[in-house]
mmCIF file of C-alpha atoms in Angstrom:
data_model
loop_
_atom_site.group_PDB
_atom_site.id
_atom_site.type_symbol
_atom_site.label_atom_id
_atom_site.label_comp_id
_atom_site.label_asym_id
_atom_site.label_seq_id
_atom_site.Cartn_x
_atom_site.Cartn_y
_atom_site.Cartn_z
ATOM 1 C CA UNK A 1 -3.754 -9.949 -16.310
ATOM 2 C CA UNK A 2 -5.877 -11.901 -13.882
ATOM 3 C CA UNK A 3 -7.120 -11.249 -10.362
ATOM 4 C CA UNK A 4 -7.488 -13.623 -7.411
ATOM 5 C CA UNK A 5 -10.482 -12.582 -5.302
ATOM 6 C CA UNK A 6 -12.181 -14.577 -2.542
ATOM 7 C CA UNK A 7 -10.616 -17.866 -3.600
ATOM 8 C CA UNK A 8 -11.298 -17.524 -7.337
ATOM 9 C CA UNK A 9 -9.300 -16.338 -10.365
ATOM 10 C CA UNK A 10 -10.872 -13.838 -12.799
ATOM 11 C CA UNK A 11 -9.572 -12.597 -16.144
ATOM 12 C CA UNK A 12 -9.065 -8.828 -16.157
ATOM 13 C CA UNK A 13 -9.897 -6.742 -19.223
ATOM 14 C CA UNK A 14 -7.128 -4.939 -21.112
ATOM 15 C CA UNK A 15 -6.285 -1.426 -19.961
ATOM 16 C CA UNK A 16 -5.986 -2.078 -16.225
ATOM 17 C CA UNK A 17 -3.849 0.564 -14.508
ATOM 18 C CA UNK A 18 -1.451 0.086 -11.607
ATOM 19 C CA UNK A 19 0.069 3.161 -9.978
ATOM 20 C CA UNK A 20 3.130 2.534 -7.809
ATOM 21 C CA UNK A 21 4.488 5.313 -5.603
ATOM 22 C CA UNK A 22 7.723 5.768 -3.684
ATOM 23 C CA UNK A 23 6.537 8.221 -1.069
ATOM 24 C CA UNK A 24 3.760 8.413 1.524
ATOM 25 C CA UNK A 25 1.116 8.298 -1.216
ATOM 26 C CA UNK A 26 -0.285 4.781 -1.362
ATOM 27 C CA UNK A 27 -0.300 2.510 -4.404
ATOM 28 C CA UNK A 28 -3.565 2.091 -6.292
ATOM 29 C CA UNK A 29 -5.045 0.251 -9.253
ATOM 30 C CA UNK A 30 -8.149 0.152 -11.441
ATOM 31 C CA UNK A 31 -9.401 -3.042 -13.058
ATOM 32 C CA UNK A 32 -12.446 -4.262 -14.974
ATOM 33 C CA UNK A 33 -13.816 -7.798 -14.855
ATOM 34 C CA UNK A 34 -16.483 -8.393 -17.486
ATOM 35 C CA UNK A 35 -18.679 -11.146 -18.951
ATOM 36 C CA UNK A 36 -19.447 -12.772 -15.615
ATOM 37 C CA UNK A 37 -22.581 -14.850 -15.967
ATOM 38 C CA UNK A 38 -23.026 -15.033 -12.208
ATOM 39 C CA UNK A 39 -22.857 -11.974 -9.939
ATOM 40 C CA UNK A 40 -19.880 -11.583 -7.589
ATOM 41 C CA UNK A 41 -22.283 -11.450 -4.663
ATOM 42 C CA UNK A 42 -19.592 -11.817 -2.006
ATOM 43 C CA UNK A 43 -17.437 -8.914 -3.245
ATOM 44 C CA UNK A 44 -16.991 -6.321 -0.503
ATOM 45 C CA UNK A 45 -14.728 -3.350 0.340
ATOM 46 C CA UNK A 46 -11.397 -4.354 1.922
ATOM 47 C CA UNK A 47 -11.470 -7.765 0.214
ATOM 48 C CA UNK A 48 -7.915 -8.841 -0.609
ATOM 49 C CA UNK A 49 -7.025 -8.928 -4.326
ATOM 50 C CA UNK A 50 -3.935 -10.508 -5.854
ATOM 51 C CA UNK A 51 -3.085 -9.227 -9.343
ATOM 52 C CA UNK A 52 -0.950 -11.386 -11.617
ATOM 53 C CA UNK A 53 0.444 -9.864 -14.814
ATOM 54 C CA UNK A 54 3.348 -10.081 -17.228
ATOM 55 C CA UNK A 55 5.973 -7.337 -17.295
ATOM 56 C CA UNK A 56 9.182 -7.465 -19.329
ATOM 57 C CA UNK A 57 8.615 -11.134 -20.051
ATOM 58 C CA UNK A 58 8.249 -12.235 -16.434
ATOM 59 C CA UNK A 59 5.210 -12.875 -14.247
ATOM 60 C CA UNK A 60 4.643 -10.284 -11.528
ATOM 61 C CA UNK A 61 2.225 -10.303 -8.602
ATOM 62 C CA UNK A 62 0.955 -7.438 -6.479
ATOM 63 C CA UNK A 63 -1.563 -7.332 -3.661
ATOM 64 C CA UNK A 64 -4.314 -4.761 -3.213
ATOM 65 C CA UNK A 65 -7.601 -4.358 -1.359
ATOM 66 C CA UNK A 66 -10.999 -3.415 -2.761
ATOM 67 C CA UNK A 67 -11.776 0.264 -2.284
ATOM 68 C CA UNK A 68 -15.038 0.479 -4.240
ATOM 69 C CA UNK A 69 -16.721 -1.168 -7.209
ATOM 70 C CA UNK A 70 -19.566 -0.646 -9.663
ATOM 71 C CA UNK A 71 -21.645 -3.599 -10.846
ATOM 72 C CA UNK A 72 -23.248 -3.277 -14.290
ATOM 73 C CA UNK A 73 -25.828 -5.784 -15.517
ATOM 74 C CA UNK A 74 -26.324 -6.157 -19.280
ATOM 75 C CA UNK A 75 -28.515 -8.310 -21.536
ATOM 76 C CA UNK A 76 -26.688 -10.103 -24.347
ATOM 77 C CA UNK A 77 -29.290 -12.090 -26.302
ATOM 78 C CA UNK A 78 -32.953 -12.279 -27.286
ATOM 79 C CA UNK A 79 -33.770 -14.545 -24.344
ATOM 80 C CA UNK A 80 -32.837 -11.711 -22.026
ATOM 81 C CA UNK A 81 -29.927 -13.569 -20.487
ATOM 82 C CA UNK A 82 -27.533 -11.285 -18.689
ATOM 83 C CA UNK A 83 -23.909 -10.914 -17.747
ATOM 84 C CA UNK A 84 -22.187 -8.712 -15.190
ATOM 85 C CA UNK A 85 -19.296 -6.268 -15.454
ATOM 86 C CA UNK A 86 -17.343 -5.007 -12.451
ATOM 87 C CA UNK A 87 -15.248 -1.834 -12.401
ATOM 88 C CA UNK A 88 -13.113 -2.133 -9.294
ATOM 89 C CA UNK A 89 -10.928 0.495 -7.630
ATOM 90 C CA UNK A 90 -8.108 -0.911 -5.500
ATOM 91 C CA UNK A 91 -5.852 0.533 -2.821
ATOM 92 C CA UNK A 92 -2.612 -0.507 -1.152
ATOM 93 C CA UNK A 93 -2.951 -3.021 1.719
ATOM 94 C CA UNK A 94 -0.888 -0.592 3.809
ATOM 95 C CA UNK A 95 -4.062 1.464 4.208
ATOM 96 C CA UNK A 96 -5.442 -1.337 6.399
ATOM 97 C CA UNK A 97 -3.097 -0.100 9.130
ATOM 98 C CA UNK A 98 -5.141 3.118 9.256
ATOM 99 C CA UNK A 99 -8.037 1.156 10.754
ATOM 100 C CA UNK A 100 -6.142 0.748 14.045
ATOM 101 C CA UNK A 101 -6.390 3.855 16.206
ATOM 102 C CA UNK A 102 -3.796 4.328 18.958
ATOM 103 C CA UNK A 103 -3.856 6.483 22.111
ATOM 104 C CA UNK A 104 -1.566 9.466 22.580
ATOM 105 C CA UNK A 105 2.046 8.292 22.349
ATOM 106 C CA UNK A 106 5.319 10.017 23.164
ATOM 107 C CA UNK A 107 8.958 8.949 23.020
ATOM 108 C CA UNK A 108 11.305 10.451 25.586
ATOM 109 C CA UNK A 109 14.697 8.967 24.720
ATOM 110 C CA UNK A 110 16.763 10.087 27.728
ATOM 111 C CA UNK A 111 14.633 9.586 30.797
ATOM 112 C CA UNK A 112 16.673 9.309 33.985
ATOM 113 C CA UNK A 113 17.828 5.757 34.573
ATOM 114 C CA UNK A 114 16.377 4.473 31.319
ATOM 115 C CA UNK A 115 18.301 3.080 28.350
ATOM 116 C CA UNK A 116 17.244 4.863 25.126
ATOM 117 C CA UNK A 117 15.246 2.670 22.782
ATOM 118 C CA UNK A 118 16.357 2.035 19.235
ATOM 119 C CA UNK A 119 13.951 2.630 16.361
ATOM 120 C CA UNK A 120 13.331 -1.090 15.817
ATOM 121 C CA UNK A 121 12.776 -1.655 19.552
ATOM 122 C CA UNK A 122 10.083 0.993 19.615
ATOM 123 C CA UNK A 123 8.517 -0.385 16.409
ATOM 124 C CA UNK A 124 8.369 -3.836 18.017
ATOM 125 C CA UNK A 125 6.766 -2.388 21.159
ATOM 126 C CA UNK A 126 4.110 -0.663 19.096
ATOM 127 C CA UNK A 127 3.424 -3.818 17.071
ATOM 128 C CA UNK A 128 3.266 -6.066 20.149
ATOM 129 C CA UNK A 129 0.785 -3.773 21.853
ATOM 130 C CA UNK A 130 -1.413 -2.469 19.032
ATOM 131 C CA UNK A 131 -1.135 -4.704 15.965
ATOM 132 C CA UNK A 132 -4.465 -6.432 15.138
ATOM 133 C CA UNK A 133 -4.541 -9.992 16.447
ATOM 134 C CA UNK A 134 -6.423 -13.180 15.642
ATOM 135 C CA UNK A 135 -7.290 -16.271 17.668
ATOM 136 C CA UNK A 136 -5.481 -19.449 16.594
ATOM 137 C CA UNK A 137 -7.535 -21.727 18.826
ATOM 138 C CA UNK A 138 -4.823 -21.715 21.459
ATOM 139 C CA UNK A 139 -3.620 -18.110 21.668
ATOM 140 C CA UNK A 140 -3.804 -14.684 20.078
ATOM 141 C CA UNK A 141 -1.215 -13.962 17.388
ATOM 142 C CA UNK A 142 -0.328 -10.735 15.605
ATOM 143 C CA UNK A 143 -1.968 -10.573 12.189
ATOM 144 C CA UNK A 144 1.070 -8.775 10.738
ATOM 145 C CA UNK A 145 4.758 -8.939 11.644
ATOM 146 C CA UNK A 146 7.815 -6.820 10.892
ATOM 147 C CA UNK A 147 9.881 -8.364 8.093
ATOM 148 C CA UNK A 148 13.359 -9.627 9.013
ATOM 149 C CA UNK A 149 14.883 -7.304 6.422
ATOM 150 C CA UNK A 150 13.703 -4.412 8.615
ATOM 151 C CA UNK A 151 14.807 -5.953 11.911
ATOM 152 C CA UNK A 152 18.267 -6.674 10.486
ATOM 153 C CA UNK A 153 18.700 -3.238 8.898
ATOM 154 C CA UNK A 154 21.375 -1.314 10.824
ATOM 155 C CA UNK A 155 19.591 1.995 10.239
ATOM 156 C CA UNK A 156 16.767 0.794 12.467
ATOM 157 C CA UNK A 157 19.273 0.110 15.262
ATOM 158 C CA UNK A 158 19.898 3.826 15.772
ATOM 159 C CA UNK A 159 18.542 5.569 18.866
ATOM 160 C CA UNK A 160 14.976 6.760 18.514
ATOM 161 C CA UNK A 161 14.613 10.566 18.791
ATOM 162 C CA UNK A 162 11.950 12.359 20.791
ATOM 163 C CA UNK A 163 8.572 12.050 19.069
ATOM 164 C CA UNK A 164 4.928 12.364 19.999
ATOM 165 C CA UNK A 165 1.542 11.665 18.425
ATOM 166 C CA UNK A 166 -2.022 12.602 19.316
ATOM 167 C CA UNK A 167 -4.486 9.742 18.733
ATOM 168 C CA UNK A 168 -2.580 8.510 15.657
ATOM 169 C CA UNK A 169 -3.273 5.492 13.488
ATOM 170 C CA UNK A 170 -0.921 2.529 13.448
ATOM 171 C CA UNK A 171 0.138 3.448 9.927
ATOM 172 C CA UNK A 172 0.940 7.030 10.960
ATOM 173 C CA UNK A 173 3.252 5.941 13.773
ATOM 174 C CA UNK A 174 4.994 3.282 11.677
ATOM 175 C CA UNK A 175 5.340 5.701 8.775
ATOM 176 C CA UNK A 176 7.043 8.337 10.951
ATOM 177 C CA UNK A 177 9.407 5.771 12.462
ATOM 178 C CA UNK A 178 10.320 4.246 9.097
ATOM 179 C CA UNK A 179 10.889 7.746 7.690
ATOM 180 C CA UNK A 180 13.688 8.177 10.220
ATOM 181 C CA UNK A 181 15.518 5.544 8.160
ATOM 182 C CA UNK A 182 14.563 7.102 4.804
ATOM 183 C CA UNK A 183 12.002 4.331 4.211
ATOM 184 C CA UNK A 184 8.234 3.912 4.244
ATOM 185 C CA UNK A 185 6.315 0.856 5.520
ATOM 186 C CA UNK A 186 4.604 -1.470 3.051
ATOM 187 C CA UNK A 187 2.198 -4.221 4.118
ATOM 188 C CA UNK A 188 2.762 -7.293 1.942
ATOM 189 C CA UNK A 189 -0.233 -9.652 2.031
ATOM 190 C CA UNK A 190 1.798 -12.422 0.393
ATOM 191 C CA UNK A 191 3.270 -13.256 3.813
ATOM 192 C CA UNK A 192 1.529 -10.642 6.034
ATOM 193 C CA UNK A 193 4.761 -8.827 6.819
ATOM 194 C CA UNK A 194 5.535 -5.122 6.951
ATOM 195 C CA UNK A 195 8.513 -4.346 4.763
ATOM 196 C CA UNK A 196 10.539 -1.185 4.196
ATOM 197 C CA UNK A 197 10.387 0.517 0.806
ATOM 198 C CA UNK A 198 13.198 2.968 0.279
ATOM 199 C CA UNK A 199 12.166 6.535 -0.464
ATOM 200 C CA UNK A 200 13.578 8.386 -3.424
ATOM 201 C CA UNK A 201 15.061 11.876 -3.325
ATOM 202 C CA UNK A 202 13.513 15.309 -2.981
ATOM 203 C CA UNK A 203 11.637 15.478 -6.246
ATOM 204 C CA UNK A 204 9.651 18.589 -5.281
ATOM 205 C CA UNK A 205 12.979 20.431 -5.081
ATOM 206 C CA UNK A 206 13.891 19.100 -8.526
ATOM 207 C CA UNK A 207 10.571 20.281 -9.933
ATOM 208 C CA UNK A 208 11.074 23.762 -8.492
ATOM 209 C CA UNK A 209 14.516 23.987 -10.108
ATOM 210 C CA UNK A 210 13.149 22.932 -13.500
ATOM 211 C CA UNK A 211 10.297 25.443 -13.146
ATOM 212 C CA UNK A 212 12.843 28.188 -12.463
ATOM 213 C CA UNK A 213 14.622 27.285 -15.704
ATOM 214 C CA UNK A 214 11.324 27.301 -17.615
ATOM 215 C CA UNK A 215 10.425 30.721 -16.175
ATOM 216 C CA UNK A 216 13.825 32.143 -17.106
ATOM 217 C CA UNK A 217 13.850 30.627 -20.594
ATOM 218 C CA UNK A 218 10.206 30.445 -21.740
ATOM 219 C CA UNK A 219 11.156 29.160 -25.200
ATOM 220 C CA UNK A 220 12.657 26.021 -23.702
ATOM 221 C CA UNK A 221 10.170 23.186 -23.376
ATOM 222 C CA UNK A 222 11.067 21.091 -20.335
ATOM 223 C CA UNK A 223 9.409 17.816 -19.605
ATOM 224 C CA UNK A 224 9.484 16.744 -15.989
ATOM 225 C CA UNK A 225 9.454 13.036 -15.266
ATOM 226 C CA UNK A 226 7.904 12.470 -11.884
ATOM 227 C CA UNK A 227 9.962 9.548 -10.553
ATOM 228 C CA UNK A 228 7.821 9.331 -7.448
ATOM 229 C CA UNK A 229 5.014 7.767 -9.483
ATOM 230 C CA UNK A 230 5.108 4.998 -12.032
ATOM 231 C CA UNK A 231 1.858 4.288 -13.879
ATOM 232 C CA UNK A 232 1.709 0.932 -15.587
ATOM 233 C CA UNK A 233 -1.054 0.210 -18.077
ATOM 234 C CA UNK A 234 -1.530 -3.462 -18.832
ATOM 235 C CA UNK A 235 -2.675 -4.087 -22.394
#
C-alpha cells in the first residue's frame, strides 16, 4: 500500500486497516508511514489522503482525510542521525460536510399554490445555497456537486415528505434526504462529487433473532457476521 499526501507518495507499512461501512457510520483507516528521514512538517488534520492498494489482484484506491497523527522521532546510528515514523488515523471525506452548519430548515410539501418538490430538487436547492464554494478568478463555484448517478436515479424523483431540522449540518440534511431512497451520501474526492451508497438491510433485527436462538439453545454456538462493517487488513 502507498499513500498520496500533499503532492507526494509514501510507502505504507504492512498491517494498515481500512474499515468500510454501509450505514451512517463513516469509513475509517489507520496507517503507519515509517523511516522518513525528513519530517512531514506540512501534515495537518483534514489533509486529503489517497490510499492505493492491491485487492484480489487489482489496484484499488480510496480517499480519506487526516483525523489525527503521532510523530515519533528515533535515532538509528552512532552519529545520532534520526528518522521519523507517523501513525495516522483517517476518516471518511464525507465528514467534511459536517463543517457546514445550516439554519433551521423545514419542508412543507403541500403549501397552497405550490408544486411539491422532489427529493432531488430539494437536494439541489440545499447544495446551491449552502455547499462550500471557492473563487475561480471569475466566479464562485460549488466545491462539491451531486453525482449524475444520483440526479438520474428515479427514486430521487419522488415527492419529498414533510421534514424539519434545527441548526443541522450539511451532512445531516443530505443524509436524511438520501435515506428516503434507502441510500447514504458519500463524498468522493476523486472528482469532488457526492454519490449514493446503497444501504444494506436491518442487521440489528437479524442480530436480535440470532441472539434469541442463542438464548433458547445455549449449547449452540452462533457466529454473527456483521455485514454492515468490512475490515480489510493490508499485509
